[in-house]
Amino acid sequence: MVMPNLYGNIVNNVCAGLVGGPGLVPGANYGHDYAVFETATRNTGKSIANRNIANPTAALLAACMMLDHLRLHSHASTIRQAVLASLDDPRTHTPDIGGQGTTSGAVQSIISHLARA
Amino acid sequence: MLPGDGVGPELMHAVKEVFKAAQVPVIFDEHHLSEVQNTASEEKLDRVVDSMKESKVALIGKIHTPMEYKGDLASYDMRLRRKLDLFANVVHVKSLPGYQTRHNNLDLVIIREQTEGEYSSLEHESAKGVIECLKIITRAKSQRIAKFAFDYATKKGRAKVTAVHKANIMKLGDGLFLQCCKEVAELYPKIKFDTMIIDNCCMQLVQNPYQFDVLVMPNLYGNIVDNLAAGLVGGAGVVPGESYSAEYAVFELGDRPSPSQVLAGHSGASHAQPRPCRALGALLCLSPLSLRAVPSFTSPFLPLPVLDLQVRTRDLGGYSTTSDFVKSVIDNLHPHYG
């Protein structure tokens, strides 16, 4: 879907909501010279900051998009697969997706999946 | 009564049939105003306004706004709303008993300012290939819609009003709107007041719509949120809408159908599903609302549309036609007569 600025802002948020919320969806920004990667819905998350409950999925997937952009494809796939595999375990889910896990717990789980890869 | 385009005429016909069966003491003064059918003109618009001056109440289908620019930036639909000063659009989104959706038991009200904002029809090409489109926000209209929202909440016993905006980006425009809402909120200490940015609001509506009660917002956001919320409970076919000015009340569909849906009725496109089924439930829902607006009429007795599987129209996953549905509603009327 392609659209002007405001509609894009709104549709990004609606669609992110459909698949599980701001913690899961990565985003990318492109111009002629630069590329910037971030979470899709750009939430500041003031209410959840510094409590070790933020979902690292969106940021990690954005980082993988950056790796693909840098042509480090095998690193990108390995990390992406580890992130997705880790999500299979509900014990690592942070509160935004209905779990009781922590940010650090989720990251540890992803790292252990990497070790197995 | 303004049947308009697309499915409008059939839906109006359905309302008339049901009203007749229920012996509703209302006469409709019909006006055929349509841009796409070329029956729109300034005189026609004035005739509608004159008629409204007597009746004060209207029921409309949908006056389609064509995409082509024919010289006037404001559509007939917009011009009618401005002439009647229908500043407040109210869409009460309620889950239908017996129709399961992703989120059930919803009950929220969306109040939209519909005479200014992004729909001010003020656009120009300031330089070749550069269009400026003016979004107008005024203190007067923002205060007016905020007051309407809080009065509505008070009258209907609702607990909270949330103002929806994008004031972080449109600091002056939406900033003014937000400021007016805050000022009006202070006059209603019994109603909780909350604010939310439009993008987050849309995400929350999809993930957790239960947190909302009454929402108030400028024109474009209202248009989008109306449609989003209607989608949550079953779509265009089941949500009625109301528009108010100080003197008039207009009853219509809650989310106005898309051009292809409207035009399918015209081209007689046989490949399309029979669109008439959509929105019928909405208009029948709103009939009791419009009846309440008729001063002489005291008790709306029309039953809620039957939502048994046998009579669901296609938009709700059933196979019923518009006429099957109407017949079912009429059949359900009779038990009320001893």
CSV table of C-alpha atoms in Angstrom, one decimal:
chain,number,residue,atom,x,y,z
A,1,MET,CA,0.0,0.0,0.0
A,2,VAL,CA,1.3,3.4,-0.9
A,3,MET,CA,0.0,6.7,0.5
A,4,PRO,CA,0.7,10.2,1.6
A,5,ASN,CA,2.1,11.1,5.0
A,6,LEU,CA,-0.8,11.3,7.5
A,7,TYR,CA,-2.7,8.3,6.1
A,8,GLY,CA,0.6,6.3,6.3
A,9,ASN,CA,0.9,7.2,10.0
A,10,ILE,CA,-2.6,6.1,10.6
A,11,VAL,CA,-2.5,2.9,8.6
A,12,ASN,CA,0.8,1.9,10.1
A,13,ASN,CA,-0.7,2.0,13.5
A,14,VAL,CA,-3.9,0.2,12.5
A,15,CYS,CA,-2.0,-2.6,10.8
A,16,ALA,CA,0.5,-2.9,13.7
A,17,GLY,CA,-2.4,-3.3,16.0
A,18,LEU,CA,-3.8,-6.1,13.8
A,19,VAL,CA,-0.7,-8.2,14.2
A,20,GLY,CA,0.1,-7.7,17.9
A,21,GLY,CA,1.1,-4.1,18.5
A,22,PRO,CA,4.0,-1.7,18.6
A,23,GLY,CA,6.4,-4.2,20.1
A,24,LEU,CA,6.5,-6.4,17.1
A,25,VAL,CA,6.7,-4.4,13.9
A,26,PRO,CA,9.9,-2.9,12.4
A,27,GLY,CA,10.1,0.0,10.0
A,28,ALA,CA,12.5,1.5,7.6
A,29,ASN,CA,13.1,5.0,6.1
A,30,TYR,CA,14.8,5.6,2.8
A,31,GLY,CA,16.2,8.6,0.9
A,32,HIS,CA,18.7,9.0,-1.8
A,33,ASP,CA,21.7,9.0,0.5
A,34,TYR,CA,20.6,7.5,3.8
A,35,ALA,CA,18.6,4.7,5.3
A,36,VAL,CA,17.2,4.8,8.9
A,37,PHE,CA,15.8,1.8,10.7
A,38,GLU,CA,13.4,2.0,13.6
A,39,THR,CA,10.2,0.6,15.1
A,40,ALA,CA,7.2,0.9,12.8
A,41,THR,CA,5.0,3.0,15.1
A,42,ARG,CA,7.6,5.1,16.7
A,43,ASN,CA,6.2,5.0,20.2
A,44,THR,CA,8.2,6.7,22.9
A,45,GLY,CA,6.9,4.3,25.5
A,46,LYS,CA,7.3,6.6,28.4
A,47,SER,CA,5.1,4.5,30.6
A,48,ILE,CA,7.1,1.4,30.2
A,49,ALA,CA,10.6,2.9,30.0
A,50,ASN,CA,13.3,1.7,32.4
A,51,ARG,CA,11.2,-1.2,33.7
A,52,ASN,CA,12.8,-4.0,31.7
A,53,ILE,CA,9.4,-4.8,30.1
A,54,ALA,CA,9.8,-3.3,26.6
A,55,ASN,CA,9.5,-5.8,23.8
A,56,PRO,CA,12.8,-6.0,21.9
A,57,THR,CA,11.3,-7.7,18.9
A,58,ALA,CA,10.5,-4.7,16.7
A,59,ALA,CA,13.9,-3.1,17.3
A,60,LEU,CA,15.8,-6.4,16.6
A,61,LEU,CA,13.8,-7.0,13.4
A,62,ALA,CA,14.6,-3.4,12.4
A,63,ALA,CA,18.2,-4.1,13.1
A,64,CYS,CA,18.0,-7.2,10.8
A,65,MET,CA,16.5,-5.0,8.1
A,66,MET,CA,19.6,-2.7,8.5
A,67,LEU,CA,21.9,-5.8,8.2
A,68,ASP,CA,20.1,-6.8,5.0
A,69,HIS,CA,20.6,-3.2,3.7
A,70,LEU,CA,24.3,-3.5,4.5
A,71,ARG,CA,24.3,-6.8,2.6
A,72,LEU,CA,25.1,-8.8,5.7
A,73,HIS,CA,22.4,-11.2,4.7
A,74,SER,CA,23.5,-14.3,6.6
A,75,HIS,CA,23.8,-12.4,9.9
A,76,ALA,CA,20.4,-10.9,9.2
A,77,SER,CA,18.7,-14.2,8.6
A,78,THR,CA,20.4,-15.9,11.6
A,79,ILE,CA,19.3,-13.2,14.0
A,80,ARG,CA,15.8,-13.0,12.5
A,81,GLN,CA,15.3,-16.7,12.8
A,82,ALA,CA,16.5,-16.6,16.4
A,83,VAL,CA,14.0,-13.8,17.2
A,84,LEU,CA,11.1,-15.7,15.6
A,85,ALA,CA,12.0,-19.0,17.2
A,86,SER,CA,12.2,-17.3,20.6
A,87,LEU,CA,8.7,-15.9,20.1
A,88,ASP,CA,7.4,-19.5,19.9
A,89,ASP,CA,8.0,-19.7,23.7
A,90,PRO,CA,5.2,-17.8,25.5
A,91,ARG,CA,7.4,-17.7,28.6
A,92,THR,CA,9.6,-15.1,26.9
A,93,HIS,CA,6.7,-12.9,25.9
A,94,THR,CA,6.7,-9.3,27.3
A,95,PRO,CA,3.5,-7.8,28.8
A,96,ASP,CA,2.5,-6.0,25.6
A,97,ILE,CA,1.9,-9.4,23.9
A,98,GLY,CA,0.3,-10.9,26.9
A,99,GLY,CA,3.2,-12.4,28.7
A,100,GLN,CA,5.1,-11.8,32.0
A,101,GLY,CA,8.6,-11.9,30.6
A,102,THR,CA,11.2,-9.2,30.7
A,103,THR,CA,13.3,-7.5,28.0
A,104,SER,CA,16.5,-9.1,29.3
A,105,GLY,CA,14.8,-12.5,29.5
A,106,ALA,CA,13.6,-12.1,25.8
A,107,VAL,CA,17.1,-11.1,24.7
A,108,GLN,CA,18.7,-14.0,26.6
A,109,SER,CA,16.3,-16.4,24.9
A,110,ILE,CA,17.2,-15.0,21.5
A,111,ILE,CA,20.9,-15.3,22.3
A,112,SER,CA,20.5,-18.9,23.3
A,113,HIS,CA,18.8,-19.6,20.0
A,114,LEU,CA,21.7,-18.0,18.2
A,115,ALA,CA,24.1,-20.3,20.1
A,116,ARG,CA,22.2,-23.3,18.8
A,117,ALA,CA,22.2,-22.1,15.2
B,1,MET,CA,-35.7,11.9,2.4
B,2,LEU,CA,-32.6,12.0,0.1
B,3,PRO,CA,-32.1,8.5,-1.4
B,4,GLY,CA,-28.9,9.6,-3.2
B,5,ASP,CA,-26.8,7.1,-5.2
B,6,GLY,CA,-25.9,3.5,-5.3
B,7,VAL,CA,-27.7,1.4,-2.8
B,8,GLY,CA,-29.4,4.5,-1.3
B,9,PRO,CA,-32.7,4.3,-3.2
B,10,GLU,CA,-33.2,0.6,-2.4
B,11,LEU,CA,-32.4,1.2,1.3
B,12,MET,CA,-34.9,4.1,1.4
B,13,HIS,CA,-37.5,1.9,-0.2
B,14,ALA,CA,-36.8,-0.7,2.5
B,15,VAL,CA,-37.3,1.8,5.2
B,16,LYS,CA,-40.5,3.0,3.6
B,17,GLU,CA,-41.9,-0.6,3.5
B,18,VAL,CA,-41.1,-1.3,7.1
B,19,PHE,CA,-42.5,2.1,8.2
B,20,LYS,CA,-45.7,1.3,6.3
B,21,ALA,CA,-46.0,-2.1,7.8
B,22,ALA,CA,-45.5,-0.6,11.3
B,23,GLN,CA,-48.0,2.2,10.4
B,24,VAL,CA,-45.5,4.9,11.3
B,25,PRO,CA,-47.2,8.3,11.0
B,26,VAL,CA,-44.4,9.9,9.0
B,27,ILE,CA,-44.6,11.3,5.4
B,28,PHE,CA,-41.4,11.5,3.4
B,29,ASP,CA,-40.8,14.5,1.2
B,30,GLU,CA,-38.4,13.0,-1.3
B,31,HIS,CA,-35.6,14.9,-3.1
B,32,HIS,CA,-33.3,13.4,-5.7
B,33,LEU,CA,-30.0,15.1,-5.3
B,34,SER,CA,-27.1,13.4,-7.0
B,35,GLU,CA,-23.8,14.6,-8.5
B,36,VAL,CA,-23.2,11.4,-10.3
B,37,GLN,CA,-26.7,11.3,-11.8
B,38,ASN,CA,-26.5,14.9,-12.7
B,39,THR,CA,-29.5,15.9,-10.7
B,40,ALA,CA,-27.6,18.3,-8.4
B,41,SER,CA,-27.8,22.1,-8.7
B,42,GLU,CA,-27.9,25.1,-6.5
B,43,GLU,CA,-31.7,25.3,-6.9
B,44,LYS,CA,-32.1,21.7,-5.9
B,45,LEU,CA,-29.9,22.3,-2.8
B,46,ASP,CA,-32.0,25.3,-1.9
B,47,ARG,CA,-35.2,23.3,-2.3
B,48,VAL,CA,-33.9,20.7,0.1
B,49,VAL,CA,-33.0,23.4,2.6
B,50,ASP,CA,-36.5,24.9,2.3
B,51,SER,CA,-38.0,21.5,2.9
B,52,MET,CA,-35.8,21.0,5.9
B,53,LYS,CA,-36.9,24.4,7.4
B,54,GLU,CA,-40.4,22.9,7.8
B,55,SER,CA,-39.6,19.3,8.7
B,56,LYS,CA,-36.3,19.7,10.6
B,57,VAL,CA,-35.5,16.0,10.2
B,58,ALA,CA,-34.1,14.1,7.2
B,59,LEU,CA,-33.2,10.6,6.3
B,60,ILE,CA,-30.5,10.1,3.7
B,61,GLY,CA,-28.8,7.4,1.7
B,62,LYS,CA,-25.5,8.5,0.3
B,63,ILE,CA,-24.9,11.4,-2.0
B,64,HIS,CA,-21.8,10.2,-3.7
B,65,THR,CA,-18.9,12.6,-4.2
B,66,PRO,CA,-17.2,11.9,-7.5
B,67,MET,CA,-13.4,11.9,-7.7
B,68,GLU,CA,-13.2,14.2,-10.7
B,69,TYR,CA,-12.7,17.9,-10.2
B,70,LYS,CA,-15.4,19.6,-12.1
B,71,GLY,CA,-14.7,23.2,-11.0
B,72,ASP,CA,-16.0,23.2,-7.5
B,73,LEU,CA,-13.9,21.9,-4.7
B,74,ALA,CA,-16.8,21.4,-2.3
B,75,SER,CA,-19.1,18.4,-3.1
B,76,TYR,CA,-22.8,18.7,-2.9
B,77,ASP,CA,-22.8,16.5,0.2
B,78,MET,CA,-20.4,18.9,1.9
B,79,ARG,CA,-22.4,22.0,0.7
B,80,LEU,CA,-25.6,20.5,2.1
B,81,ARG,CA,-24.0,19.9,5.4
B,82,ARG,CA,-22.7,23.4,5.5
B,83,LYS,CA,-25.9,25.1,4.5
B,84,LEU,CA,-27.7,23.2,7.2
B,85,ASP,CA,-24.8,23.8,9.5
B,86,LEU,CA,-24.7,20.1,10.5
B,87,PHE,CA,-21.6,20.5,12.6
B,88,ALA,CA,-21.9,17.4,14.7
B,89,ASN,CA,-21.7,13.9,13.3
B,90,VAL,CA,-22.5,11.2,15.9
B,91,VAL,CA,-21.8,7.5,15.3
B,92,HIS,CA,-22.8,5.2,18.1
B,93,VAL,CA,-20.9,2.0,17.6
B,94,LYS,CA,-22.6,-0.8,19.4
B,95,SER,CA,-21.9,-4.5,19.0
B,96,LEU,CA,-25.0,-6.3,17.7
B,97,PRO,CA,-26.4,-9.0,19.9
B,98,GLY,CA,-26.0,-12.3,18.1
B,99,TYR,CA,-23.3,-11.2,15.7
B,100,GLN,CA,-19.8,-12.1,16.9
B,101,THR,CA,-16.8,-10.1,15.8
B,102,ARG,CA,-13.2,-9.8,17.0
B,103,HIS,CA,-14.3,-7.5,19.9
B,104,ASN,CA,-17.7,-8.0,21.3
B,105,ASN,CA,-19.9,-5.9,23.6
B,106,LEU,CA,-18.5,-2.7,22.3
B,107,ASP,CA,-20.4,0.5,23.0
B,108,LEU,CA,-18.6,3.7,22.0
B,109,VAL,CA,-19.6,7.0,20.5
B,110,ILE,CA,-17.6,8.9,17.9
B,111,ILE,CA,-18.3,12.6,17.6
B,112,ARG,CA,-16.9,14.3,14.6
B,113,GLU,CA,-16.8,18.0,13.7
B,114,GLN,CA,-17.9,17.9,10.1
B,115,THR,CA,-18.0,21.5,8.7
B,116,GLU,CA,-14.3,22.5,8.8
B,117,GLY,CA,-10.9,20.9,9.3
B,118,GLU,CA,-9.4,19.0,6.3
B,119,TYR,CA,-12.6,19.3,4.4
B,120,SER,CA,-12.6,23.0,4.1
B,121,SER,CA,-12.3,22.7,0.3
B,122,LEU,CA,-9.6,25.3,0.2
B,123,GLU,CA,-6.9,24.2,-2.2
B,124,HIS,CA,-4.7,25.9,-4.7
B,125,GLU,CA,-1.6,25.3,-6.8
B,126,SER,CA,0.9,27.7,-5.3
B,127,ALA,CA,3.6,26.8,-7.7
B,128,LYS,CA,3.6,24.4,-10.6
B,129,GLY,CA,3.3,20.9,-9.3
B,130,VAL,CA,2.8,22.1,-5.7
B,131,ILE,CA,-0.6,22.0,-4.2
B,132,GLU,CA,-1.5,23.7,-0.9
B,133,CYS,CA,-4.5,22.2,0.9
B,134,LEU,CA,-5.7,24.3,3.8
B,135,LYS,CA,-6.9,22.6,7.0
B,136,ILE,CA,-9.0,25.2,8.9
B,137,ILE,CA,-9.5,24.9,12.7
B,138,THR,CA,-11.4,27.7,14.4
B,139,ARG,CA,-11.8,28.4,18.1
B,140,ALA,CA,-15.6,28.8,17.6
B,141,LYS,CA,-16.2,25.5,15.9
B,142,SER,CA,-13.8,23.6,18.1
B,143,GLN,CA,-15.5,24.9,21.2
B,144,ARG,CA,-18.9,24.1,19.7
B,145,ILE,CA,-18.1,20.5,19.0
B,146,ALA,CA,-16.4,20.0,22.3
B,147,LYS,CA,-19.5,21.4,24.1
B,148,PHE,CA,-21.7,19.1,22.0
B,149,ALA,CA,-19.6,16.1,23.0
B,150,PHE,CA,-19.7,16.9,26.7
B,151,ASP,CA,-23.4,17.7,26.6
B,152,TYR,CA,-24.0,14.5,24.8
B,153,ALA,CA,-22.0,12.5,27.3
B,154,THR,CA,-23.9,14.2,30.2
B,155,LYS,CA,-27.3,13.6,28.6
B,156,LYS,CA,-26.5,9.9,27.8
B,157,GLY,CA,-24.8,9.2,31.1
B,158,ARG,CA,-21.4,8.5,29.6
B,159,ALA,CA,-18.4,8.6,31.8
B,160,LYS,CA,-15.5,9.8,29.7
B,161,VAL,CA,-14.7,12.0,26.6
B,162,THR,CA,-11.4,11.4,24.7
B,163,ALA,CA,-10.2,14.2,22.4
B,164,VAL,CA,-8.3,12.8,19.4
B,165,HIS,CA,-5.7,14.9,17.7
B,166,LYS,CA,-2.3,15.2,16.1
B,167,ALA,CA,-1.2,18.3,18.0
B,168,ASN,CA,2.4,17.1,18.2
B,169,ILE,CA,2.7,17.7,14.5
B,170,MET,CA,-0.1,20.2,13.7
B,171,LYS,CA,0.9,22.3,16.7
B,172,LEU,CA,-1.3,25.3,15.8
B,173,GLY,CA,-4.3,23.6,14.2
B,174,ASP,CA,-4.8,20.6,16.3
B,175,GLY,CA,-3.2,22.4,19.1
B,176,LEU,CA,-6.1,24.9,19.1
B,177,PHE,CA,-8.6,22.1,18.9
B,178,LEU,CA,-7.1,20.4,21.8
B,179,GLN,CA,-6.9,23.6,23.8
B,180,CYS,CA,-10.6,24.2,23.2
B,181,CYS,CA,-11.5,20.7,24.3
B,182,LYS,CA,-9.5,21.2,27.5
B,183,GLU,CA,-11.3,24.4,28.3
B,184,VAL,CA,-14.7,23.0,27.7
B,185,ALA,CA,-13.8,19.9,29.8
B,186,GLU,CA,-13.3,22.1,32.8
B,187,LEU,CA,-16.9,23.1,32.7
B,188,TYR,CA,-18.0,19.4,33.1
B,189,PRO,CA,-16.2,18.2,36.2
B,190,LYS,CA,-18.3,15.0,36.4
B,191,ILE,CA,-17.1,13.8,33.0
B,192,LYS,CA,-13.5,12.4,32.8
B,193,PHE,CA,-11.5,14.0,30.0
B,194,ASP,CA,-8.7,12.3,28.2
B,195,THR,CA,-6.6,13.0,25.0
B,196,MET,CA,-5.0,10.7,22.5
B,197,ILE,CA,-3.0,11.1,19.3
B,198,ILE,CA,-4.8,9.8,16.2
B,199,ASP,CA,-2.3,7.2,15.3
B,200,ASN,CA,-2.2,5.6,18.7
B,201,CYS,CA,-6.0,5.9,18.9
B,202,CYS,CA,-6.4,3.8,15.7
B,203,MET,CA,-4.0,1.2,17.0
B,204,GLN,CA,-5.8,1.1,20.4
B,205,LEU,CA,-9.2,0.7,18.6
B,206,VAL,CA,-7.9,-2.4,16.9
B,207,GLN,CA,-6.2,-3.9,20.0
B,208,ASN,CA,-8.3,-2.7,22.9
B,209,PRO,CA,-11.4,-0.7,21.9
B,210,TYR,CA,-13.0,-1.2,25.4
B,211,GLN,CA,-11.0,1.6,26.9
B,212,PHE,CA,-13.0,4.2,24.9
B,213,ASP,CA,-16.3,5.8,25.7
B,214,VAL,CA,-17.1,9.0,23.9
B,215,LEU,CA,-14.5,10.3,21.4
B,216,VAL,CA,-14.4,13.8,19.9
B,217,MET,CA,-12.3,14.9,17.0
B,218,PRO,CA,-11.9,17.0,13.9
B,219,ASN,CA,-13.3,16.1,10.5
B,220,LEU,CA,-10.8,13.8,8.8
B,221,TYR,CA,-9.9,11.8,11.9
B,222,GLY,CA,-13.6,11.4,12.6
B,223,ASN,CA,-14.1,10.0,9.1
B,224,ILE,CA,-11.4,7.5,9.6
B,225,VAL,CA,-12.3,6.5,13.1
B,226,ASP,CA,-16.0,6.1,12.2
B,227,ASN,CA,-15.1,3.6,9.5
B,228,LEU,CA,-12.5,1.8,11.7
B,229,ALA,CA,-15.0,1.5,14.5
B,230,ALA,CA,-17.8,0.4,12.2
B,231,GLY,CA,-15.5,-2.3,10.9
B,232,LEU,CA,-15.1,-3.6,14.4
B,233,VAL,CA,-18.8,-4.4,14.9
B,234,GLY,CA,-19.7,-5.6,11.4
B,235,GLY,CA,-19.1,-2.8,8.9
B,236,ALA,CA,-21.1,-0.3,6.9
B,237,GLY,CA,-24.2,-2.4,6.9
B,238,VAL,CA,-24.9,-2.2,10.6
B,239,VAL,CA,-23.9,1.2,11.9
B,240,PRO,CA,-26.2,4.2,11.6
B,241,GLY,CA,-25.1,7.8,11.9
B,242,GLU,CA,-26.7,11.0,13.0
B,243,SER,CA,-25.8,14.6,12.1
B,244,TYR,CA,-27.0,17.6,14.1
B,245,SER,CA,-27.1,21.4,13.8
B,246,ALA,CA,-28.8,23.7,16.3
B,247,GLU,CA,-32.0,23.2,14.4
B,248,TYR,CA,-31.8,20.1,12.3
B,249,ALA,CA,-31.3,16.3,12.6
B,250,VAL,CA,-30.2,14.1,9.7
B,251,PHE,CA,-30.1,10.3,9.9
B,252,GLU,CA,-27.9,8.3,7.7
B,253,LEU,CA,-25.3,5.5,7.4
B,254,GLY,CA,-22.5,5.5,10.0
B,255,ASP,CA,-19.8,4.9,7.5
B,256,ARG,CA,-20.4,6.1,4.1
B,257,PRO,CA,-19.8,3.3,1.5
B,258,SER,CA,-16.9,3.5,-0.9
B,259,PRO,CA,-17.4,4.7,-4.5
B,260,SER,CA,-17.2,1.2,-6.0
B,261,GLN,CA,-20.0,0.0,-3.7
B,262,VAL,CA,-22.1,3.0,-4.5
B,263,LEU,CA,-21.5,2.9,-8.2
B,264,ALA,CA,-22.1,-0.8,-8.5
B,265,GLY,CA,-25.8,0.1,-8.1
B,266,HIS,CA,-25.6,2.3,-11.1
B,267,SER,CA,-23.7,0.3,-13.7
B,268,GLY,CA,-25.8,-2.7,-12.9
B,269,ALA,CA,-22.6,-4.6,-12.6
B,270,SER,CA,-23.6,-8.2,-12.5
B,271,HIS,CA,-20.2,-9.4,-11.4
B,272,ALA,CA,-20.5,-7.6,-8.1
B,273,GLN,CA,-22.4,-9.1,-5.2
B,274,PRO,CA,-25.8,-7.6,-4.7
B,275,ARG,CA,-24.8,-4.6,-2.7
B,276,PRO,CA,-28.3,-3.6,-1.6
B,277,CYS,CA,-28.0,-5.9,1.4
B,278,ARG,CA,-25.4,-3.7,3.0
B,279,ALA,CA,-26.4,-0.8,5.2
B,280,LEU,CA,-30.0,-2.0,5.4
B,281,GLY,CA,-29.6,-3.0,9.0
B,282,ALA,CA,-28.1,0.4,9.7
B,283,LEU,CA,-31.0,2.4,8.2
B,284,LEU,CA,-33.5,0.2,10.1
B,285,CYS,CA,-31.6,0.8,13.3
B,286,LEU,CA,-31.7,4.4,12.8
B,287,SER,CA,-35.3,4.6,12.1
B,288,PRO,CA,-36.2,4.5,15.8
B,289,LEU,CA,-33.7,7.3,16.3
B,290,SER,CA,-35.3,9.4,13.7
B,291,LEU,CA,-38.8,8.7,15.1
B,292,ARG,CA,-37.7,10.0,18.4
B,293,ALA,CA,-36.8,13.2,16.7
B,294,VAL,CA,-40.3,13.6,15.4
B,295,PRO,CA,-41.9,15.7,18.2
B,296,SER,CA,-45.4,14.1,17.9
B,297,PHE,CA,-44.1,10.6,18.0
B,298,THR,CA,-43.5,9.2,21.4
B,299,SER,CA,-42.7,5.5,21.3
B,300,PRO,CA,-40.4,3.9,18.8
B,301,PHE,CA,-41.4,0.3,18.6
B,302,LEU,CA,-39.5,-1.0,15.7
B,303,PRO,CA,-37.6,-4.1,16.7
B,304,LEU,CA,-33.9,-4.5,16.3
B,305,PRO,CA,-33.0,-6.2,13.0
B,306,VAL,CA,-33.2,-9.9,13.2
B,307,LEU,CA,-29.7,-11.4,13.1
B,308,ASP,CA,-30.5,-15.1,13.0
B,309,LEU,CA,-28.3,-16.9,10.5
B,310,GLN,CA,-31.2,-17.5,8.2
B,311,VAL,CA,-31.8,-13.8,7.6
B,312,ARG,CA,-28.3,-12.3,7.6
B,313,THR,CA,-27.4,-10.4,4.5
B,314,ARG,CA,-24.1,-11.1,2.7
B,315,ASP,CA,-22.1,-8.4,4.4
B,316,LEU,CA,-22.6,-10.4,7.6
B,317,GLY,CA,-21.9,-13.7,6.1
B,318,GLY,CA,-25.4,-14.8,5.2
B,319,TYR,CA,-27.3,-15.3,2.0
B,320,SER,CA,-30.4,-13.2,2.5
B,321,THR,CA,-31.4,-10.6,0.1
B,322,THR,CA,-32.5,-7.1,1.0
B,323,SER,CA,-36.2,-8.0,0.5
B,324,ASP,CA,-35.9,-11.2,2.6
B,325,PHE,CA,-34.5,-9.1,5.4
B,326,VAL,CA,-37.2,-6.5,5.1
B,327,LYS,CA,-39.8,-9.2,5.2
B,328,SER,CA,-38.3,-10.7,8.3
B,329,VAL,CA,-38.4,-7.3,10.1
B,330,ILE,CA,-42.0,-6.8,9.1
B,331,ASP,CA,-42.9,-10.3,10.3
B,332,ASN,CA,-41.3,-9.5,13.6
B,333,LEU,CA,-43.4,-6.3,13.9
B,334,HIS,CA,-46.7,-8.2,14.1
B,335,PRO,CA,-46.4,-9.7,17.6
B,336,HIS,CA,-46.6,-6.1,18.9
B,337,TYR,CA,-50.1,-5.8,17.7
B,338,GLY,CA,-52.5,-7.5,20.1
